[in-house]
Short mmCIF file of C-alpha atoms in Angstrom, two decimals:
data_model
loop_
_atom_site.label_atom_id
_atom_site.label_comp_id
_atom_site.label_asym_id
_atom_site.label_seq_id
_atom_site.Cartn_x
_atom_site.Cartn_y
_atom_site.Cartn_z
CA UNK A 1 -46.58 31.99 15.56
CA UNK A 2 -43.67 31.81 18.45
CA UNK A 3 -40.61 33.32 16.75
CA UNK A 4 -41.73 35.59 14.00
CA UNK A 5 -43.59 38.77 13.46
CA UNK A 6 -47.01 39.01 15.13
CA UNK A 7 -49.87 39.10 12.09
CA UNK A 8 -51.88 42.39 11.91
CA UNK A 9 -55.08 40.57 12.36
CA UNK A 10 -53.64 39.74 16.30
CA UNK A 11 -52.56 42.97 16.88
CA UNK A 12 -55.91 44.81 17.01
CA UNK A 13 -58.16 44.81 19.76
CA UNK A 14 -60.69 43.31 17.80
CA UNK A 15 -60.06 39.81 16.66
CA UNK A 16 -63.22 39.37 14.98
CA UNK A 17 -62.93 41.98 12.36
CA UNK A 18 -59.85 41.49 11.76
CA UNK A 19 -60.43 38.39 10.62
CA UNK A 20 -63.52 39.29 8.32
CA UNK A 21 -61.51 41.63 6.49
CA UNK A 22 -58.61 39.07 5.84
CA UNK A 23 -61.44 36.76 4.57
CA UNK A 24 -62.74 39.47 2.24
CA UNK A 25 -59.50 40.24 0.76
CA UNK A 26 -58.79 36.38 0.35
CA UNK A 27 -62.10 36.80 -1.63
CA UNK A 28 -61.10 39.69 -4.07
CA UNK A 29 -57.05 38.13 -4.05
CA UNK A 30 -58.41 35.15 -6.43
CA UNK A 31 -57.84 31.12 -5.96
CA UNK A 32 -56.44 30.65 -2.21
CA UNK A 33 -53.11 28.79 -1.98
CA UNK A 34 -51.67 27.23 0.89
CA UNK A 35 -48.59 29.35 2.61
CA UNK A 36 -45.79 27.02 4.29
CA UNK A 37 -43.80 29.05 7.33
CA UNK A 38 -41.02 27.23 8.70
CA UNK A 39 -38.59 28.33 11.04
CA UNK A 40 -35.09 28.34 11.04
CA UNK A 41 -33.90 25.18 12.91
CA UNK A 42 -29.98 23.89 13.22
CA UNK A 43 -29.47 21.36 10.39
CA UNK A 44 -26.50 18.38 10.45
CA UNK A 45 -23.37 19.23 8.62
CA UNK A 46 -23.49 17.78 5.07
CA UNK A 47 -20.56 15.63 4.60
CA UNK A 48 -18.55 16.66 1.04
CA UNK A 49 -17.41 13.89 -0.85
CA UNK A 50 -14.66 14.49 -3.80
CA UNK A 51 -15.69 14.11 -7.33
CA UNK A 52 -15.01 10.27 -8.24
CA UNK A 53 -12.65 11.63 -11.08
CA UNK A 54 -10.28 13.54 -8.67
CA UNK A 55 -9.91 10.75 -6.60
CA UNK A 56 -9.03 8.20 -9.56
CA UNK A 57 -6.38 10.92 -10.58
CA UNK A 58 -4.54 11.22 -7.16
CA UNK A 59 -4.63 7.24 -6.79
CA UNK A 60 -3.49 6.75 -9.87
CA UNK A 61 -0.53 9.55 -9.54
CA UNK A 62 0.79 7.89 -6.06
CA UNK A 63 1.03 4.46 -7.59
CA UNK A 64 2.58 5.29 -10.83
CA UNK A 65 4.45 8.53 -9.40
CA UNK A 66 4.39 10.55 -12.18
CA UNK A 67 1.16 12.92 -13.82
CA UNK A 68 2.09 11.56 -17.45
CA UNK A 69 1.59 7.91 -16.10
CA UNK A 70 -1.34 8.62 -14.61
CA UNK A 71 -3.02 10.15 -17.45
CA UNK A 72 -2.25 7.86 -19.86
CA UNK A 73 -3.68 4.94 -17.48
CA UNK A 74 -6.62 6.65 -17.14
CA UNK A 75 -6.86 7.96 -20.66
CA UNK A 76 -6.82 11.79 -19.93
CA UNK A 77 -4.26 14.25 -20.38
CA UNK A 78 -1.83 15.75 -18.08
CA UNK A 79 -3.66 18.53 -17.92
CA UNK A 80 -6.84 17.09 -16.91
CA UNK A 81 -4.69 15.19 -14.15
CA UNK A 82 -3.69 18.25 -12.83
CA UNK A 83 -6.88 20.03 -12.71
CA UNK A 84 -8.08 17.51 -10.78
CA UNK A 85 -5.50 17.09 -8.60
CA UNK A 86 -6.11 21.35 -7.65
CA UNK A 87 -10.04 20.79 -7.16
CA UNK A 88 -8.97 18.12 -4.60
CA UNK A 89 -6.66 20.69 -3.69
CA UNK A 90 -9.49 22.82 -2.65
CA UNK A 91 -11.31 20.34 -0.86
CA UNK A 92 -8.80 18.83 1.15
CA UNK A 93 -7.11 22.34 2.21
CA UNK A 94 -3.34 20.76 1.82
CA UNK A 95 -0.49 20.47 -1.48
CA UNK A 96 -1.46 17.29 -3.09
CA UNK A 97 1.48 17.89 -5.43
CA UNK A 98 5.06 20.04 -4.27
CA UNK A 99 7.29 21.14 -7.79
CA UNK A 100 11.31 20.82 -7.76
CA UNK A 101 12.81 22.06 -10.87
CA UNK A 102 11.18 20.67 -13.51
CA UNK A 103 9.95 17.72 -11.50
CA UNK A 104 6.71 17.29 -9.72
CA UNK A 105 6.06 15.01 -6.13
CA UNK A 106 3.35 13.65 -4.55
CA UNK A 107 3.88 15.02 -0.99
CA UNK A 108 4.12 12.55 1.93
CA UNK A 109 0.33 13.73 3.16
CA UNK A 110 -1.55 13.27 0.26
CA UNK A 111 0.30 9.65 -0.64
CA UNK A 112 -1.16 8.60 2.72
CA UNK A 113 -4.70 9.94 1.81
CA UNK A 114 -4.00 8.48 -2.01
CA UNK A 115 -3.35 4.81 0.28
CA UNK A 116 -6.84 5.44 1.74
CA UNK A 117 -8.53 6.19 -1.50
CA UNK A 118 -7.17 3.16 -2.96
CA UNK A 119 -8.77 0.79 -0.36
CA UNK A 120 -12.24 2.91 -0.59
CA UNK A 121 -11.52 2.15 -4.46
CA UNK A 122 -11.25 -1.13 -4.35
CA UNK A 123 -14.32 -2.16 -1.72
CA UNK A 124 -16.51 0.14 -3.94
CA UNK A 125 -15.53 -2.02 -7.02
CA UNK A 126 -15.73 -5.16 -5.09
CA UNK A 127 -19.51 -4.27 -3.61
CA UNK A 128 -20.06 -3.29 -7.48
CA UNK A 129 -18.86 -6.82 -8.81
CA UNK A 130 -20.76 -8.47 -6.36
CA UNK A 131 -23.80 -6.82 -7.30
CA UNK A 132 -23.54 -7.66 -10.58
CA UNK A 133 -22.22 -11.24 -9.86
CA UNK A 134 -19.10 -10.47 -11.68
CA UNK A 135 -16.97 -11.39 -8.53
CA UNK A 136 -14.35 -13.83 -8.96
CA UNK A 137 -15.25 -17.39 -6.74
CA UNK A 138 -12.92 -19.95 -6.22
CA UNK A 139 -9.73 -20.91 -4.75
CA UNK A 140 -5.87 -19.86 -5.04
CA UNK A 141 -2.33 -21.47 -3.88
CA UNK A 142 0.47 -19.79 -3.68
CA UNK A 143 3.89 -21.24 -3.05
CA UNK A 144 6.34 -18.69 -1.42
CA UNK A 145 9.87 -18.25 0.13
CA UNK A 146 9.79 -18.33 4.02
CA UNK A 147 10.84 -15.03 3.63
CA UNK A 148 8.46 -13.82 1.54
CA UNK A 149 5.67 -15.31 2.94
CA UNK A 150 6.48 -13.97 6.21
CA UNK A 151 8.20 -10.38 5.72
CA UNK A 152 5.63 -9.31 3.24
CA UNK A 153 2.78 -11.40 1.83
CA UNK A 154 1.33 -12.45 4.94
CA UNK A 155 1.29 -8.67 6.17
CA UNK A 156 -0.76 -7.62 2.87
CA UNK A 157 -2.66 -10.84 1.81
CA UNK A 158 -5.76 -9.20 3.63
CA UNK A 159 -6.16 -6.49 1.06
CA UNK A 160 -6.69 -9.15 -1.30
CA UNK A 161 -8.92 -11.06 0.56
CA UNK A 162 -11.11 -7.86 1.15
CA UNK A 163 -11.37 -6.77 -2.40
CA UNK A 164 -11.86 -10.77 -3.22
CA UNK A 165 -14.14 -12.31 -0.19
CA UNK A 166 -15.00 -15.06 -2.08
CA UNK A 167 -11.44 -16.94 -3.17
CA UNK A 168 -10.23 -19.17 -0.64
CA UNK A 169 -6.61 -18.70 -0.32
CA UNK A 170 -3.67 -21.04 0.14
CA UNK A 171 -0.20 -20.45 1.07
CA UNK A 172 2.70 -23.04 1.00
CA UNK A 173 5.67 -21.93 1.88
CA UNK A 174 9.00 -23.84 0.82
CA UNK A 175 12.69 -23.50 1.76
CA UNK A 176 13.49 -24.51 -1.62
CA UNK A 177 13.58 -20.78 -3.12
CA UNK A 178 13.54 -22.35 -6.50
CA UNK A 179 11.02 -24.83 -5.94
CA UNK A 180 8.50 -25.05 -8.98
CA UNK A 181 7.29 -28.89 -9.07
CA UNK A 182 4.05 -28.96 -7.19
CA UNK A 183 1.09 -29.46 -9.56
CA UNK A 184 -1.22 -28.36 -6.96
CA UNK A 185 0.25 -24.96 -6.90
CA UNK A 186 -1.28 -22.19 -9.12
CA UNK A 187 1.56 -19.70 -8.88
CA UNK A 188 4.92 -19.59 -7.55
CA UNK A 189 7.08 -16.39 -5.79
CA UNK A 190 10.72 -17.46 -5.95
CA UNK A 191 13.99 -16.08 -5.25
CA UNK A 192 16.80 -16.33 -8.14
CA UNK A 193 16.19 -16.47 -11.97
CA UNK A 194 17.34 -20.27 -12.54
CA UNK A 195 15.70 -21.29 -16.61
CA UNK A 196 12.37 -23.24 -15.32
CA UNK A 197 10.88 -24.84 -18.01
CA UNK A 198 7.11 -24.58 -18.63
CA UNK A 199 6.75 -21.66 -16.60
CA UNK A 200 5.96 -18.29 -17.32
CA UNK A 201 8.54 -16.30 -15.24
CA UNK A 202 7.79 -12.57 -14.53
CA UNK A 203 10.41 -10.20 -11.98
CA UNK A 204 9.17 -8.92 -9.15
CA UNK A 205 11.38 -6.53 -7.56
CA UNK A 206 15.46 -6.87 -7.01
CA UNK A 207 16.53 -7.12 -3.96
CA UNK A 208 20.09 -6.54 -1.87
CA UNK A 209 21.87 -8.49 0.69
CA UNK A 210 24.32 -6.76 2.94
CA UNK A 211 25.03 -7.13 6.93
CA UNK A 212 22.31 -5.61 8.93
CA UNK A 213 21.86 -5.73 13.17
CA UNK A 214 19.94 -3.99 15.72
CA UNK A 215 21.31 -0.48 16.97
CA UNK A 216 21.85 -1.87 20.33
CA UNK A 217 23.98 -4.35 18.84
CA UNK A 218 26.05 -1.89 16.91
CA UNK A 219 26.63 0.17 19.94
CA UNK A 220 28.96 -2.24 21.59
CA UNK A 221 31.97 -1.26 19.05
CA UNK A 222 33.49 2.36 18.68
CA UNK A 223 33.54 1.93 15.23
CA UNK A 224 30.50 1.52 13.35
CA UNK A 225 31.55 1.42 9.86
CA UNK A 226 35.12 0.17 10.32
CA UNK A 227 35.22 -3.35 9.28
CA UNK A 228 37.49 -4.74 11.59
CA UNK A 229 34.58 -4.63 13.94
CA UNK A 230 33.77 -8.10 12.27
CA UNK A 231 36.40 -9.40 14.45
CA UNK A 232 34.80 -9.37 17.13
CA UNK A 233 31.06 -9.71 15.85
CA UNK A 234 28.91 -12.68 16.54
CA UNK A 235 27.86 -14.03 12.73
CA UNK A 236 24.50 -15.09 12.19
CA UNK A 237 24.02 -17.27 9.13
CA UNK A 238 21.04 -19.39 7.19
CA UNK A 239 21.90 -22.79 6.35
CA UNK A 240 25.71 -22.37 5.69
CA UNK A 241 28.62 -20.10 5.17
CA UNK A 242 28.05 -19.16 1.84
CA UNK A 243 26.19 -15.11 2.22
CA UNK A 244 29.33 -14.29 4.47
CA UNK A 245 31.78 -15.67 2.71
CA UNK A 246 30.27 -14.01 -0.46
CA UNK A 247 30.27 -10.72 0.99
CA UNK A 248 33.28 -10.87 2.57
CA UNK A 249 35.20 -11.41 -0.59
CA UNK A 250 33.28 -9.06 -2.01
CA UNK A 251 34.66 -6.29 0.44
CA UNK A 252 38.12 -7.33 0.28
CA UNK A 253 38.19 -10.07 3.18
CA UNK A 254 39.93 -13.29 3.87
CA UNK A 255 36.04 -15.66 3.42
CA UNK A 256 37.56 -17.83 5.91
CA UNK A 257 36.93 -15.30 8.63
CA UNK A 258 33.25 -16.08 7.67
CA UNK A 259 33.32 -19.69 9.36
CA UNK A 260 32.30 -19.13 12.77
CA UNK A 261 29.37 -17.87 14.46
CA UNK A 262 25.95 -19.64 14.45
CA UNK A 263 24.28 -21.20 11.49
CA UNK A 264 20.13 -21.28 11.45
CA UNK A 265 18.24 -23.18 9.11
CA UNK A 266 15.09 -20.90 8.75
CA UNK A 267 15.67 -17.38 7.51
CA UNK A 268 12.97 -15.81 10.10
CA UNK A 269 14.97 -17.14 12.91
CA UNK A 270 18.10 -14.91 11.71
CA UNK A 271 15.52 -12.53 11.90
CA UNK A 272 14.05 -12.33 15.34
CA UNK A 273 17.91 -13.05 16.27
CA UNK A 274 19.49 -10.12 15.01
CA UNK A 275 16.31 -7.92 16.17
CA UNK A 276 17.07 -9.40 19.82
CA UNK A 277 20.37 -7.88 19.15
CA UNK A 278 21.98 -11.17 19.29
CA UNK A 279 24.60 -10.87 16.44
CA UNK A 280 24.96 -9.62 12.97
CA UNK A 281 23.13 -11.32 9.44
CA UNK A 282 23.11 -10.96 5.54
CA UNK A 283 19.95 -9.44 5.39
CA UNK A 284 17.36 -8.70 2.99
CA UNK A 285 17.01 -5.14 2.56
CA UNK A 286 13.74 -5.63 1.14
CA UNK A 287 11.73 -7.71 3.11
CA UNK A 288 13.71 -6.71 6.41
CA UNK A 289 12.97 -3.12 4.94
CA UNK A 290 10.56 -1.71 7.58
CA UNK A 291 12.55 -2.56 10.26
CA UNK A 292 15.62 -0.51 8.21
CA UNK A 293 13.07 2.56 8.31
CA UNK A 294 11.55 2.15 11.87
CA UNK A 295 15.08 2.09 12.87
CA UNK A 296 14.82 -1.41 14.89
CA UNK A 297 17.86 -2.63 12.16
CA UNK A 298 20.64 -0.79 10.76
CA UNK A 299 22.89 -1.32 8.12
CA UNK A 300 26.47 -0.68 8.39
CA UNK A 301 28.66 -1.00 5.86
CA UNK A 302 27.25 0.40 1.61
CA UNK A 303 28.36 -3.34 -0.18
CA UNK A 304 25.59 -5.45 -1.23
CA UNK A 305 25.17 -9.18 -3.03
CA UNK A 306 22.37 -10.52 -5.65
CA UNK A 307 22.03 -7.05 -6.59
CA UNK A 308 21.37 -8.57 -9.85
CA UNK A 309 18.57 -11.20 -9.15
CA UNK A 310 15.88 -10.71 -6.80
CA UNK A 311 12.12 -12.44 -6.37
CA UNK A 312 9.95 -13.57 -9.31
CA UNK A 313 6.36 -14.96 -10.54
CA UNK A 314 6.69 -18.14 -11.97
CA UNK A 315 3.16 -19.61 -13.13
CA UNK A 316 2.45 -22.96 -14.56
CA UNK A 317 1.22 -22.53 -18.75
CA UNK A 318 -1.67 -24.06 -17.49
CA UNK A 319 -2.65 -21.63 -15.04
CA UNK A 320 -1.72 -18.75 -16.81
CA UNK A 321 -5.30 -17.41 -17.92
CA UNK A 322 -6.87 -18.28 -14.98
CA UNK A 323 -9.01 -15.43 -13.69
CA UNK A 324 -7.81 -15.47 -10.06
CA UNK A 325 -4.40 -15.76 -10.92
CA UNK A 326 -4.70 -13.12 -12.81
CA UNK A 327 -5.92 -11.05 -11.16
CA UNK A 328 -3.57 -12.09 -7.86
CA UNK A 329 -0.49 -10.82 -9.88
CA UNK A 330 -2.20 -7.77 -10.88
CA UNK A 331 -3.11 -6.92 -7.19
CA UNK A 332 0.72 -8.28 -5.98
CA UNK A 333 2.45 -6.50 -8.02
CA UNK A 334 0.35 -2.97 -7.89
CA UNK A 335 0.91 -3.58 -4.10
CA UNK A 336 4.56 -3.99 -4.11
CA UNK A 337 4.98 -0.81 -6.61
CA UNK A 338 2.61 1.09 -4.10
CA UNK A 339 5.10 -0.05 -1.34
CA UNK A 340 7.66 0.68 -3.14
CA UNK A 341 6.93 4.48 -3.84
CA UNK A 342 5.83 4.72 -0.59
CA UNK A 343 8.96 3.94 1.26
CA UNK A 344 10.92 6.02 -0.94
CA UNK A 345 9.09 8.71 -0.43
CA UNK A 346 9.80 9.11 3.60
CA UNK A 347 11.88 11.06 4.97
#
């Protein structure tokens, strides 16, 4: 055979005999059996997947950002967490988890691999529910602040939709951010804590208001933190006076220098405004929050309002063991903690 040693019985003048005497000792050798030869040929790389368990355990750690809370939802101890966490280690060739004192973080690299185990998570126990017909099927409306619904849900809703194919999904959005009167509405995200009777009301993150333009903007006064440069600022406002004049008493200025400036009546307006560099707004450091961290807004001054209230889940009585409602607050507010963690976690 091409590529390996030449047999004996070739390597003789006489072929013939050669092979006699092979068949004679196959003879005296007993039963015959059947030799495979193979040759050495390049095989594909074998991809290496990480043990299910290790990946659970660095999911779990990134959303919950601590070992302990991770191994109590998953019902392990820390100890287990962390030997996981050093076999995926091994596999992955970089620090899953950095120590500081007494404290141990997630390190920015593996919370954006934990992000991408999440997803392959959640489509692998979507395709499993499907299989087994356990999917949920049906339909969901939401009703959610301009804001909201723009500067966050809309730019996560997909996630949903991909571990969920089959709800149909509905959002209203309202400028009332208290509005909680539509019967065809299954849940509500509002802004302020107002009593709302029969309604189950849950928090879903605080939020702060404070002044907030575009560096360009800011660049146009020597000062950037002095106040006074208010003087000369162009005010951006939604609906009326009121944010300004709030905050401006709250820092220690006469609210009538508030009234001037231009008034909008839709919150996303003020938005692409002060991102055009246009003037200066009471902005939401939450949902204007990746525009804070990309650097495309800044925020000037430290003093914040409604750093007591923030956005909540308000749901009907009616609605509130419905599966896909459910299951909608469990994704939203795993999502937003997620988010959370994640942005305060960058440099």
């Amino acid at each position: 055979m091409a590529g390996g040693p030449m047999p004996e019985w070739q390597n003789g003048t006489s072929t013939f005999s050669s092979r006699s005497s092979l068949r004679s000792e196959r003879s005296h050798a007993g039963p015959r059996r059947c030799i495979q030869r193979w040759h050495p040929r390049a095989r594909p790389a074998i991809k290496r997947y990480p043990s299910i368990q290790a990946l659970r355990a660095i999911e779990s750690v990134a959303r919950n950002g601590a070992l302990w809370r991770a191994a109590a939802e998953l019902n392990v101890t820390r100890s287990a967490i962390s030997h996981q966490l050093r076999l995926l280690e091994a596999d992955l060739g970089f620090k899953i988890v950095e120590r500081s004192g007494n404290k141990s973080e997630i390190t920015p690299r593996a919370l954006a691999y934990a992000e991408d185990v999440r997803r392959a998570l959640s489509m692998i126990a979507t395709s499993t529910a499907r299989v087994a017909q356990e999917g949920l099927t049906g339909s969901l409306t939401i009703s959610a602040t301009p804001g909201f619904a723009d500067g966050w849900l809309c730019l996560h809703l997909g996630d949903f939709i991909a571990e969920h194919p089959d709800v149909v999904v509905t959002v209203l959005s309202s400028h009332k951010m208290a509005e909680t009167t539509n019967p065809e509405i299954d849940t509500f995200i509002t802004f302020g804590h107002e009593p709302r009777a029969n309604l189950r009301t849950e928090p879903l993150f605080a939020v702060e208001f404070t002044p907030l333009c575009s560096p360009a903007y800011l660049s146009r006064f020597e000062s950037f933190n002095d106040l006074r440069i208010l003087q000369q600022a162009t005010l951006l406002h939604i609906t009326d006076f009121t944010d300004w004049e709030d905050w401006m008493a709250l820092s220690g200025l006469p609210s009538e220098d508030a009234r001037r400036g231009i008034c909008y009546s839709d919150m996303n307006i003020v938005h692409t405004a002060v991102l055009a560099g246009e003037g200066i707004a009471i902005g939401d450091t939450v949902l204007w929050g990746k525009d804070l961290r990309e650097g495309r807004l800044m925020r000037p001054f430290s003093a914040s309002l409604h750093a007591d209230t923030g956005y909540f889940i308000c749901t009907p009585k009616e609605n509130i063991e419905n599966p896909i409602v459910e299951e909608f607050h469990k994704w939203l507010k795993s999502k937003i903690e997620f988010s959370r963690l994640s942005s305060s976690r960058r440099p």
